[in-house]
CSV table of C-alpha atoms in Angstrom, one decimal:
chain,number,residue,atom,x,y,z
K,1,UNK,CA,-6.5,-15.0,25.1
K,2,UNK,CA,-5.6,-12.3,22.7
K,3,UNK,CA,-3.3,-12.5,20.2
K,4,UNK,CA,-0.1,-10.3,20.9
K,5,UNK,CA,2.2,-9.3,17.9
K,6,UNK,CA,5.7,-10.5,18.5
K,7,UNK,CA,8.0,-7.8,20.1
K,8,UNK,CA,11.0,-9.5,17.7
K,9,UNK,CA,11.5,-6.4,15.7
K,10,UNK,CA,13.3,-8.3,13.0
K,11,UNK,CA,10.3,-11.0,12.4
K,12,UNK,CA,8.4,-8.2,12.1
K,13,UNK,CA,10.4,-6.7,9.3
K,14,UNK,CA,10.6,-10.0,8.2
K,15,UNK,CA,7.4,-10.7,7.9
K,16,UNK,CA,5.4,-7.1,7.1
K,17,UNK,CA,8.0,-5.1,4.9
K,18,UNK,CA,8.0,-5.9,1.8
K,19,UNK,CA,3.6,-5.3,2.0
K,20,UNK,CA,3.9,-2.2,3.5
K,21,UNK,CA,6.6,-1.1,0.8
K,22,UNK,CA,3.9,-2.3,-2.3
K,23,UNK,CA,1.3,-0.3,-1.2
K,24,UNK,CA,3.1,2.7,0.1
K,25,UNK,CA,4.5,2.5,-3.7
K,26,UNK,CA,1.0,2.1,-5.3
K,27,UNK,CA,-0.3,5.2,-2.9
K,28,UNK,CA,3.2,7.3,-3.4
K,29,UNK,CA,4.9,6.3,-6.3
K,30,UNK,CA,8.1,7.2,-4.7
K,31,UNK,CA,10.9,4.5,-3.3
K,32,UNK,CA,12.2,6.9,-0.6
K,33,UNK,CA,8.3,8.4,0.7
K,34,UNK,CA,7.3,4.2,0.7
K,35,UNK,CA,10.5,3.1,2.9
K,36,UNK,CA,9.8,6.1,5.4
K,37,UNK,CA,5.9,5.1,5.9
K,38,UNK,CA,7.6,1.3,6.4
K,39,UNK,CA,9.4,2.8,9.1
K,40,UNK,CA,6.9,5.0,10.7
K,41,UNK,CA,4.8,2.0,10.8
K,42,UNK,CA,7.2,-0.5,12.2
K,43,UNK,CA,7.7,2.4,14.9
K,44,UNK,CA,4.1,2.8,15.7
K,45,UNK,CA,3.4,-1.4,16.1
K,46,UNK,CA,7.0,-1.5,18.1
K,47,UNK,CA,6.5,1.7,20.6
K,48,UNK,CA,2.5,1.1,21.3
K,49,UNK,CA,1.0,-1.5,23.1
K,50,UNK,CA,-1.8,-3.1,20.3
K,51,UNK,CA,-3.0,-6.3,21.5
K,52,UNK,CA,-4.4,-8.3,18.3
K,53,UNK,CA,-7.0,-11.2,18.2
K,54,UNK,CA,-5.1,-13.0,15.4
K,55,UNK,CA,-2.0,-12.5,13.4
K,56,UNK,CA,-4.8,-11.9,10.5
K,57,UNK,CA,-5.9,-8.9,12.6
K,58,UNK,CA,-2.2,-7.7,13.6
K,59,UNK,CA,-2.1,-7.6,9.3
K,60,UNK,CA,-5.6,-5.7,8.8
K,61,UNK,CA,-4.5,-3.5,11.7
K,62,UNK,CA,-0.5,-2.7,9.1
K,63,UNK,CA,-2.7,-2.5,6.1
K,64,UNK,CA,-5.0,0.1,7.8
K,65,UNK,CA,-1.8,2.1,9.4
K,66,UNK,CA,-0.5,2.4,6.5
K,67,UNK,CA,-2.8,3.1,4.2
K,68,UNK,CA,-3.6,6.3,7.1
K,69,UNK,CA,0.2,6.7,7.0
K,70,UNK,CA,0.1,7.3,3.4
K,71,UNK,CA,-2.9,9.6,2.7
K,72,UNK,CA,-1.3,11.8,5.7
K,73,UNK,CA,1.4,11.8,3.9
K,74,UNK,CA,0.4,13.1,1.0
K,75,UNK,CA,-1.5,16.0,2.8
K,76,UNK,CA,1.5,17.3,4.1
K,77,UNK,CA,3.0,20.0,2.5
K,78,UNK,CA,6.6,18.7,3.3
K,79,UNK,CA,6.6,16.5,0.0
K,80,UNK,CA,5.6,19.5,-2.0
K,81,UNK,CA,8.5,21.1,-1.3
K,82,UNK,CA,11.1,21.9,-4.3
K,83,UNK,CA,15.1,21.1,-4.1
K,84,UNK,CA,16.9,21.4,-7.1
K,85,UNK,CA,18.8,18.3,-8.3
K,86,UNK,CA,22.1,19.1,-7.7
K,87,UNK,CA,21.0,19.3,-3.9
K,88,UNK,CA,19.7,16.0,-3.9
K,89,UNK,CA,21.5,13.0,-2.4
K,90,UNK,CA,21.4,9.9,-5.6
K,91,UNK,CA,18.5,8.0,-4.5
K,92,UNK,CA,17.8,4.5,-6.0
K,93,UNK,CA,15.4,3.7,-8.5
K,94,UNK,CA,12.3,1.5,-8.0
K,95,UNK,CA,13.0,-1.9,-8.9
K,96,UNK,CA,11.8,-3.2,-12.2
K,97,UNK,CA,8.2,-4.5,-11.4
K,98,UNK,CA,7.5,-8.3,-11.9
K,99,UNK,CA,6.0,-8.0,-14.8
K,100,UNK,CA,3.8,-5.9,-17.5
K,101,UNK,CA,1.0,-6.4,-15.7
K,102,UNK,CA,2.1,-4.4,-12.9
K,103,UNK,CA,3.3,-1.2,-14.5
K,104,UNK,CA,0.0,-0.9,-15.7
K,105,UNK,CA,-1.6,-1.4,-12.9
K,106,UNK,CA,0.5,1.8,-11.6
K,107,UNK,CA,-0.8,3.8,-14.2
K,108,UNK,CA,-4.6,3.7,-12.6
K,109,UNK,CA,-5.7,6.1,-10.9
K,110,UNK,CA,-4.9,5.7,-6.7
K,111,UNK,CA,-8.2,4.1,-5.7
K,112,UNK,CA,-8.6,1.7,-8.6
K,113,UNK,CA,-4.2,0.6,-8.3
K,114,UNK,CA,-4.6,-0.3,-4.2
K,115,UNK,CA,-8.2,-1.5,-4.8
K,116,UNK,CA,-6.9,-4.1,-7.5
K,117,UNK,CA,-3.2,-4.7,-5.3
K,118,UNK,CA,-5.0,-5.6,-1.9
K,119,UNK,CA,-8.0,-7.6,-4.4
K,120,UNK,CA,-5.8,-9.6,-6.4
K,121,UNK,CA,-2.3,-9.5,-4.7
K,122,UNK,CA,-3.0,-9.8,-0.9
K,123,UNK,CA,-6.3,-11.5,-1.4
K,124,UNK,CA,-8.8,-9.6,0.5
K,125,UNK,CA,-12.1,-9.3,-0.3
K,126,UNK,CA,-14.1,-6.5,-1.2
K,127,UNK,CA,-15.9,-5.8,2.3
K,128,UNK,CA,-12.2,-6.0,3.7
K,129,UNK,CA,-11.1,-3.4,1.5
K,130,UNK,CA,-13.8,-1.2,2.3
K,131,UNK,CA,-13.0,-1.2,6.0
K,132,UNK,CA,-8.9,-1.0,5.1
K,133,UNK,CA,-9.9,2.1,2.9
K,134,UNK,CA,-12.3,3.7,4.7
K,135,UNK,CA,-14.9,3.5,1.7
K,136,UNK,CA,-18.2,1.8,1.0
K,137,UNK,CA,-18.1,-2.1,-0.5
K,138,UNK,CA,-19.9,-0.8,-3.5
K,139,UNK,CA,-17.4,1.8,-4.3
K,140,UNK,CA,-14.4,-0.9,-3.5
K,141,UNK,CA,-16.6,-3.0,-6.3
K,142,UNK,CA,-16.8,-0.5,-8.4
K,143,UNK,CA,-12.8,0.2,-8.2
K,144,UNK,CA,-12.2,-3.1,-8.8
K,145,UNK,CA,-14.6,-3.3,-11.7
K,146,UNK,CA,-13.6,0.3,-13.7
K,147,UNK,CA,-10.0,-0.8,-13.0
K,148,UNK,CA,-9.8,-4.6,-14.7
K,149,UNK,CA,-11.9,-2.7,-17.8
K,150,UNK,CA,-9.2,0.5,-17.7
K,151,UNK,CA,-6.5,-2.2,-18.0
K,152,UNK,CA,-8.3,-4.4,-20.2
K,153,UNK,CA,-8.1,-1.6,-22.6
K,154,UNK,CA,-4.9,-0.3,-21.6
K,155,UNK,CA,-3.3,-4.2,-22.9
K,156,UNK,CA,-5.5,-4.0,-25.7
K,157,UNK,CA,-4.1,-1.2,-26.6
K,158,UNK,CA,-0.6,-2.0,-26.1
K,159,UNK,CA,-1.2,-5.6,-28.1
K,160,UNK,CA,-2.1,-2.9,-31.4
């Protein structure tokens, strides 16, 4: 029997926000962009009928969505567009990350910073990435190994 996400909108939320919000930030860099692809995909997983095999595949099947969410996102021209600040609602500020590590992990380039996040921080592996991202396992490999020698250099660097 397949396994069926839970129509309980709040253990959803509950369970799948906070991921989606990291890597919408590590794609967007942009509180407000990351909390509207949360909610588009909440609304996508709450309004279609997906049936998953596992609650391992209902998380693939978020990471995927969002990562599509994301990249569509930033092929619109709608976040292009220029307001001037006084038009601008006060938006909040991206919390302080964790730790040192992180911020410069946000300073690598796209595919290296959600290569290294979904690696080291949700623990998938490199063929998993691949299929998440859409790209080969040896360019996931090679992400992963150009980004730990880009930050390797970037603490050495800040250690000076």
């Amino acid at each position: 029997m397949p396994y069926m996400h839970s129509q309980n909108a709040e253990h959803l939320v509950n369970t799948y926000s906070d991921m989606i919000l990291r890597i919408s930030y590590m794609y967007l860099k942009q509180t407000c962009d990351a909390e509207d692809i949360c909610q588009e995909v909440f609304i996508k997983l709450l309004c279609g009928d997906y049936k998953f095999e596992s609650s391992e595949h209902e998380k693939s099947w978020i990471i995927r969505t969002t990562i599509n969410a994301c990249k569509d996102h930033l092929r619109t021209d709608i976040w292009k567009r220029a307001v001037g600040m006084e038009n601008m609602p006060e938006i909040k500020a991206p919390d302080e990350p964790d730790s040192e590590l992180i911020e410069l992990v946000m300073e690598l380039p796209k595919n290296y910073r959600i290569s290294i996040y979904l690696h080291y921080y949700e623990g998938y592996k490199v063929k998993e990435i691949a299929s998440m991202m859409g790209k080969s396992e040896n360019s996931i490999s090679a992400y992963l190994s150009r980004g730990r020698k880009k930050l390797r250099l970037m603490i050495e660097t800040d250690s000076e």
